[in-house]
mmCIF file of C-alpha atoms in Angstrom:
data_model
loop_
_atom_site.group_PDB
_atom_site.id
_atom_site.type_symbol
_atom_site.label_atom_id
_atom_site.label_comp_id
_atom_site.label_asym_id
_atom_site.label_seq_id
_atom_site.Cartn_x
_atom_site.Cartn_y
_atom_site.Cartn_z
ATOM 1 C CA UNK A 5 11.127 -31.730 -97.954
ATOM 2 C CA UNK A 6 12.516 -31.854 -94.360
ATOM 3 C CA UNK A 7 16.138 -30.880 -93.914
ATOM 4 C CA UNK A 8 18.501 -33.147 -92.080
ATOM 5 C CA UNK A 9 19.839 -31.698 -88.828
ATOM 6 C CA UNK A 10 23.471 -30.697 -88.991
ATOM 7 C CA UNK A 11 25.871 -32.737 -86.899
ATOM 8 C CA UNK A 12 27.556 -30.663 -84.192
ATOM 9 C CA UNK A 13 31.120 -29.605 -84.930
ATOM 10 C CA UNK A 14 34.011 -29.781 -82.497
ATOM 11 C CA UNK A 15 37.317 -28.008 -83.042
ATOM 12 C CA UNK A 16 40.436 -29.313 -81.328
ATOM 13 C CA UNK A 17 43.122 -26.743 -80.564
ATOM 14 C CA UNK A 18 46.442 -27.066 -78.789
ATOM 15 C CA UNK A 19 47.214 -23.638 -77.323
ATOM 16 C CA UNK A 20 49.762 -25.028 -74.871
ATOM 17 C CA UNK A 21 51.968 -28.107 -74.853
ATOM 18 C CA UNK A 22 52.706 -30.421 -77.743
ATOM 19 C CA UNK A 23 50.465 -33.464 -78.002
ATOM 20 C CA UNK A 24 51.633 -37.048 -77.790
ATOM 21 C CA UNK A 25 51.517 -38.771 -81.167
ATOM 22 C CA UNK A 26 48.043 -39.974 -82.101
ATOM 23 C CA UNK A 27 46.170 -38.117 -79.341
ATOM 24 C CA UNK A 28 44.283 -35.756 -81.659
ATOM 25 C CA UNK A 29 43.319 -38.664 -83.929
ATOM 26 C CA UNK A 30 42.018 -40.765 -81.030
ATOM 27 C CA UNK A 31 40.000 -37.840 -79.630
ATOM 28 C CA UNK A 32 38.588 -37.112 -83.103
ATOM 29 C CA UNK A 33 37.567 -40.761 -83.455
ATOM 30 C CA UNK A 34 35.837 -40.633 -80.067
ATOM 31 C CA UNK A 35 33.707 -37.634 -81.085
ATOM 32 C CA UNK A 36 33.090 -38.897 -84.627
ATOM 33 C CA UNK A 37 31.735 -42.161 -83.187
ATOM 34 C CA UNK A 38 29.141 -40.000 -81.391
ATOM 35 C CA UNK A 39 28.074 -38.244 -84.576
ATOM 36 C CA UNK A 40 30.209 -35.106 -84.307
ATOM 37 C CA UNK A 41 32.145 -33.495 -87.122
ATOM 38 C CA UNK A 42 35.692 -32.805 -85.945
ATOM 39 C CA UNK A 43 38.263 -30.298 -87.106
ATOM 40 C CA UNK A 44 41.756 -30.185 -85.665
ATOM 41 C CA UNK A 45 43.991 -27.158 -85.817
ATOM 42 C CA UNK A 46 47.521 -27.417 -87.130
ATOM 43 C CA UNK A 47 48.697 -26.877 -83.565
ATOM 44 C CA UNK A 48 47.457 -30.381 -82.706
ATOM 45 C CA UNK A 49 50.169 -31.847 -84.912
ATOM 46 C CA UNK A 50 52.947 -29.261 -84.518
ATOM 47 C CA UNK A 51 55.876 -29.188 -82.149
ATOM 48 C CA UNK A 52 58.312 -26.442 -81.229
ATOM 49 C CA UNK A 53 60.358 -27.459 -78.210
ATOM 50 C CA UNK A 54 57.698 -28.197 -75.554
ATOM 51 C CA UNK A 55 54.912 -26.281 -77.312
ATOM 52 C CA UNK A 56 52.308 -27.308 -79.899
ATOM 53 C CA UNK A 57 53.997 -25.145 -82.508
ATOM 54 C CA UNK A 58 55.094 -21.522 -82.382
ATOM 55 C CA UNK A 59 53.046 -18.966 -80.449
ATOM 56 C CA UNK A 60 51.606 -17.489 -83.666
ATOM 57 C CA UNK A 61 50.260 -20.867 -84.830
ATOM 58 C CA UNK A 62 48.684 -21.691 -81.469
ATOM 59 C CA UNK A 63 47.148 -18.215 -81.244
ATOM 60 C CA UNK A 64 45.836 -18.420 -84.813
ATOM 61 C CA UNK A 65 44.151 -21.804 -84.241
ATOM 62 C CA UNK A 66 42.465 -20.672 -81.027
ATOM 63 C CA UNK A 67 41.250 -17.366 -82.441
ATOM 64 C CA UNK A 68 40.114 -18.861 -85.762
ATOM 65 C CA UNK A 69 38.046 -21.654 -84.245
ATOM 66 C CA UNK A 70 36.670 -19.508 -81.405
ATOM 67 C CA UNK A 71 35.226 -17.026 -83.912
ATOM 68 C CA UNK A 72 34.058 -19.502 -86.593
ATOM 69 C CA UNK A 73 30.249 -19.691 -86.541
ATOM 70 C CA UNK A 74 30.335 -23.247 -87.931
ATOM 71 C CA UNK A 75 32.070 -24.521 -84.790
ATOM 72 C CA UNK A 76 29.851 -25.572 -81.881
ATOM 73 C CA UNK A 77 32.552 -26.338 -79.309
ATOM 74 C CA UNK A 78 36.254 -25.501 -79.142
ATOM 75 C CA UNK A 79 38.104 -28.041 -77.007
ATOM 76 C CA UNK A 80 41.628 -27.636 -75.737
ATOM 77 C CA UNK A 81 43.659 -30.684 -76.634
ATOM 78 C CA UNK A 82 45.762 -30.695 -73.463
ATOM 79 C CA UNK A 83 47.290 -28.548 -70.778
ATOM 80 C CA UNK A 84 50.920 -28.033 -70.007
ATOM 81 C CA UNK A 85 52.310 -24.551 -70.415
ATOM 82 C CA UNK A 86 52.192 -21.954 -73.156
ATOM 83 C CA UNK A 87 48.745 -20.367 -73.274
ATOM 84 C CA UNK A 88 49.723 -17.603 -70.848
ATOM 85 C CA UNK A 89 52.196 -16.437 -73.515
ATOM 86 C CA UNK A 90 49.217 -15.719 -75.812
ATOM 87 C CA UNK A 91 46.717 -14.061 -73.474
ATOM 88 C CA UNK A 92 47.551 -10.446 -74.323
ATOM 89 C CA UNK A 93 47.073 -11.105 -78.060
ATOM 90 C CA UNK A 94 43.669 -12.833 -78.020
ATOM 91 C CA UNK A 95 40.701 -10.858 -79.377
ATOM 92 C CA UNK A 96 38.289 -11.575 -76.523
ATOM 93 C CA UNK A 97 35.639 -9.189 -77.865
ATOM 94 C CA UNK A 98 35.408 -11.163 -81.121
ATOM 95 C CA UNK A 99 35.124 -14.444 -79.220
ATOM 96 C CA UNK A 100 32.507 -12.981 -76.870
ATOM 97 C CA UNK A 101 30.510 -11.599 -79.834
ATOM 98 C CA UNK A 102 30.539 -15.071 -81.376
ATOM 99 C CA UNK A 103 29.394 -16.619 -78.065
ATOM 100 C CA UNK A 104 31.687 -19.527 -78.680
ATOM 101 C CA UNK A 105 31.670 -22.469 -76.297
ATOM 102 C CA UNK A 106 35.268 -23.072 -75.289
ATOM 103 C CA UNK A 107 36.379 -25.786 -72.900
ATOM 104 C CA UNK A 108 39.519 -27.072 -71.263
ATOM 105 C CA UNK A 109 41.473 -27.252 -68.028
ATOM 106 C CA UNK A 110 44.997 -27.154 -66.675
ATOM 107 C CA UNK A 111 46.816 -24.463 -68.663
ATOM 108 C CA UNK A 112 43.498 -23.525 -70.300
ATOM 109 C CA UNK A 113 42.437 -22.122 -66.923
ATOM 110 C CA UNK A 114 44.526 -19.052 -67.787
ATOM 111 C CA UNK A 115 42.222 -18.470 -70.759
ATOM 112 C CA UNK A 116 39.076 -19.229 -68.734
ATOM 113 C CA UNK A 117 39.934 -16.591 -66.126
ATOM 114 C CA UNK A 118 41.152 -13.958 -68.570
ATOM 115 C CA UNK A 119 38.088 -14.443 -70.762
ATOM 116 C CA UNK A 120 35.862 -14.131 -67.685
ATOM 117 C CA UNK A 121 37.596 -10.825 -66.863
ATOM 118 C CA UNK A 122 36.667 -9.702 -70.401
ATOM 119 C CA UNK A 123 33.003 -10.605 -69.836
ATOM 120 C CA UNK A 124 33.020 -14.027 -71.486
ATOM 121 C CA UNK A 125 31.956 -17.458 -70.286
ATOM 122 C CA UNK A 126 33.924 -20.631 -70.944
ATOM 123 C CA UNK A 127 34.007 -24.060 -69.360
ATOM 124 C CA UNK A 128 36.470 -25.773 -67.068
ATOM 125 C CA UNK A 129 36.130 -29.149 -68.714
ATOM 126 C CA UNK A 130 38.045 -32.228 -69.807
ATOM 127 C CA UNK A 131 40.548 -31.876 -72.598
ATOM 128 C CA UNK A 132 40.808 -33.885 -75.771
ATOM 129 C CA UNK A 133 43.365 -36.019 -73.969
ATOM 130 C CA UNK A 134 40.641 -37.286 -71.658
ATOM 131 C CA UNK A 135 38.575 -38.417 -74.642
ATOM 132 C CA UNK A 136 41.577 -39.784 -76.515
ATOM 133 C CA UNK A 137 42.375 -42.181 -73.690
ATOM 134 C CA UNK A 138 42.071 -45.898 -74.348
ATOM 135 C CA UNK A 139 38.995 -45.993 -72.080
ATOM 136 C CA UNK A 140 37.537 -42.523 -71.382
ATOM 137 C CA UNK A 141 36.068 -42.227 -67.894
ATOM 138 C CA UNK A 142 32.263 -42.783 -68.020
ATOM 139 C CA UNK A 143 31.629 -40.045 -65.422
ATOM 140 C CA UNK A 144 33.600 -37.560 -67.514
ATOM 141 C CA UNK A 145 31.802 -38.513 -70.722
ATOM 142 C CA UNK A 146 28.325 -38.429 -69.151
ATOM 143 C CA UNK A 147 28.725 -35.020 -67.559
ATOM 144 C CA UNK A 148 30.667 -33.375 -70.387
ATOM 145 C CA UNK A 149 27.874 -34.136 -72.852
ATOM 146 C CA UNK A 150 25.237 -33.408 -70.218
ATOM 147 C CA UNK A 151 26.562 -29.865 -69.801
ATOM 148 C CA UNK A 152 26.769 -29.321 -73.559
ATOM 149 C CA UNK A 153 23.209 -30.468 -74.124
ATOM 150 C CA UNK A 154 21.543 -28.517 -71.289
ATOM 151 C CA UNK A 155 20.883 -24.902 -70.411
ATOM 152 C CA UNK A 156 20.985 -25.860 -66.726
ATOM 153 C CA UNK A 157 22.973 -28.757 -65.372
ATOM 154 C CA UNK A 158 23.869 -30.017 -61.921
ATOM 155 C CA UNK A 159 26.047 -32.868 -60.753
ATOM 156 C CA UNK A 160 25.233 -34.493 -57.449
ATOM 157 C CA UNK A 161 27.413 -36.879 -55.534
ATOM 158 C CA UNK A 162 27.119 -38.437 -52.102
ATOM 159 C CA UNK A 163 29.783 -37.342 -49.633
ATOM 160 C CA UNK A 164 30.602 -38.456 -46.102
#
């Protein structure tokens, strides 16, 4: 009897700033409508001053999802500030051993560069906020999924 292919799983984490109300839910709905399973860390719903919860919670969510073999992609929920406070406590070797696909921009760039310095590869990519928008940009959607579904991917655009 053939087995049904497993739907890809996306984990939303908020390692930086607190999310606007409903953002994580809208992003989850966007991915679910495309056949993805979605998990959201507690940090996506937490708030401590300007941050998505205390440092320990944000660190825990990022590390847990980045090392969970059931997760296909870990997506930063938004930028802001706060991830740089966690960089010296992340277990990069465990994430690299897992070969997790992690993506985000803005404040997540601090992770991207530090992870690269530790021998890992991550993606400068849209955040969950881009997919939780009322009308996600078609260019963003096309190329985000294009990169995820290809071993080699190029974007061309005409310039003056």
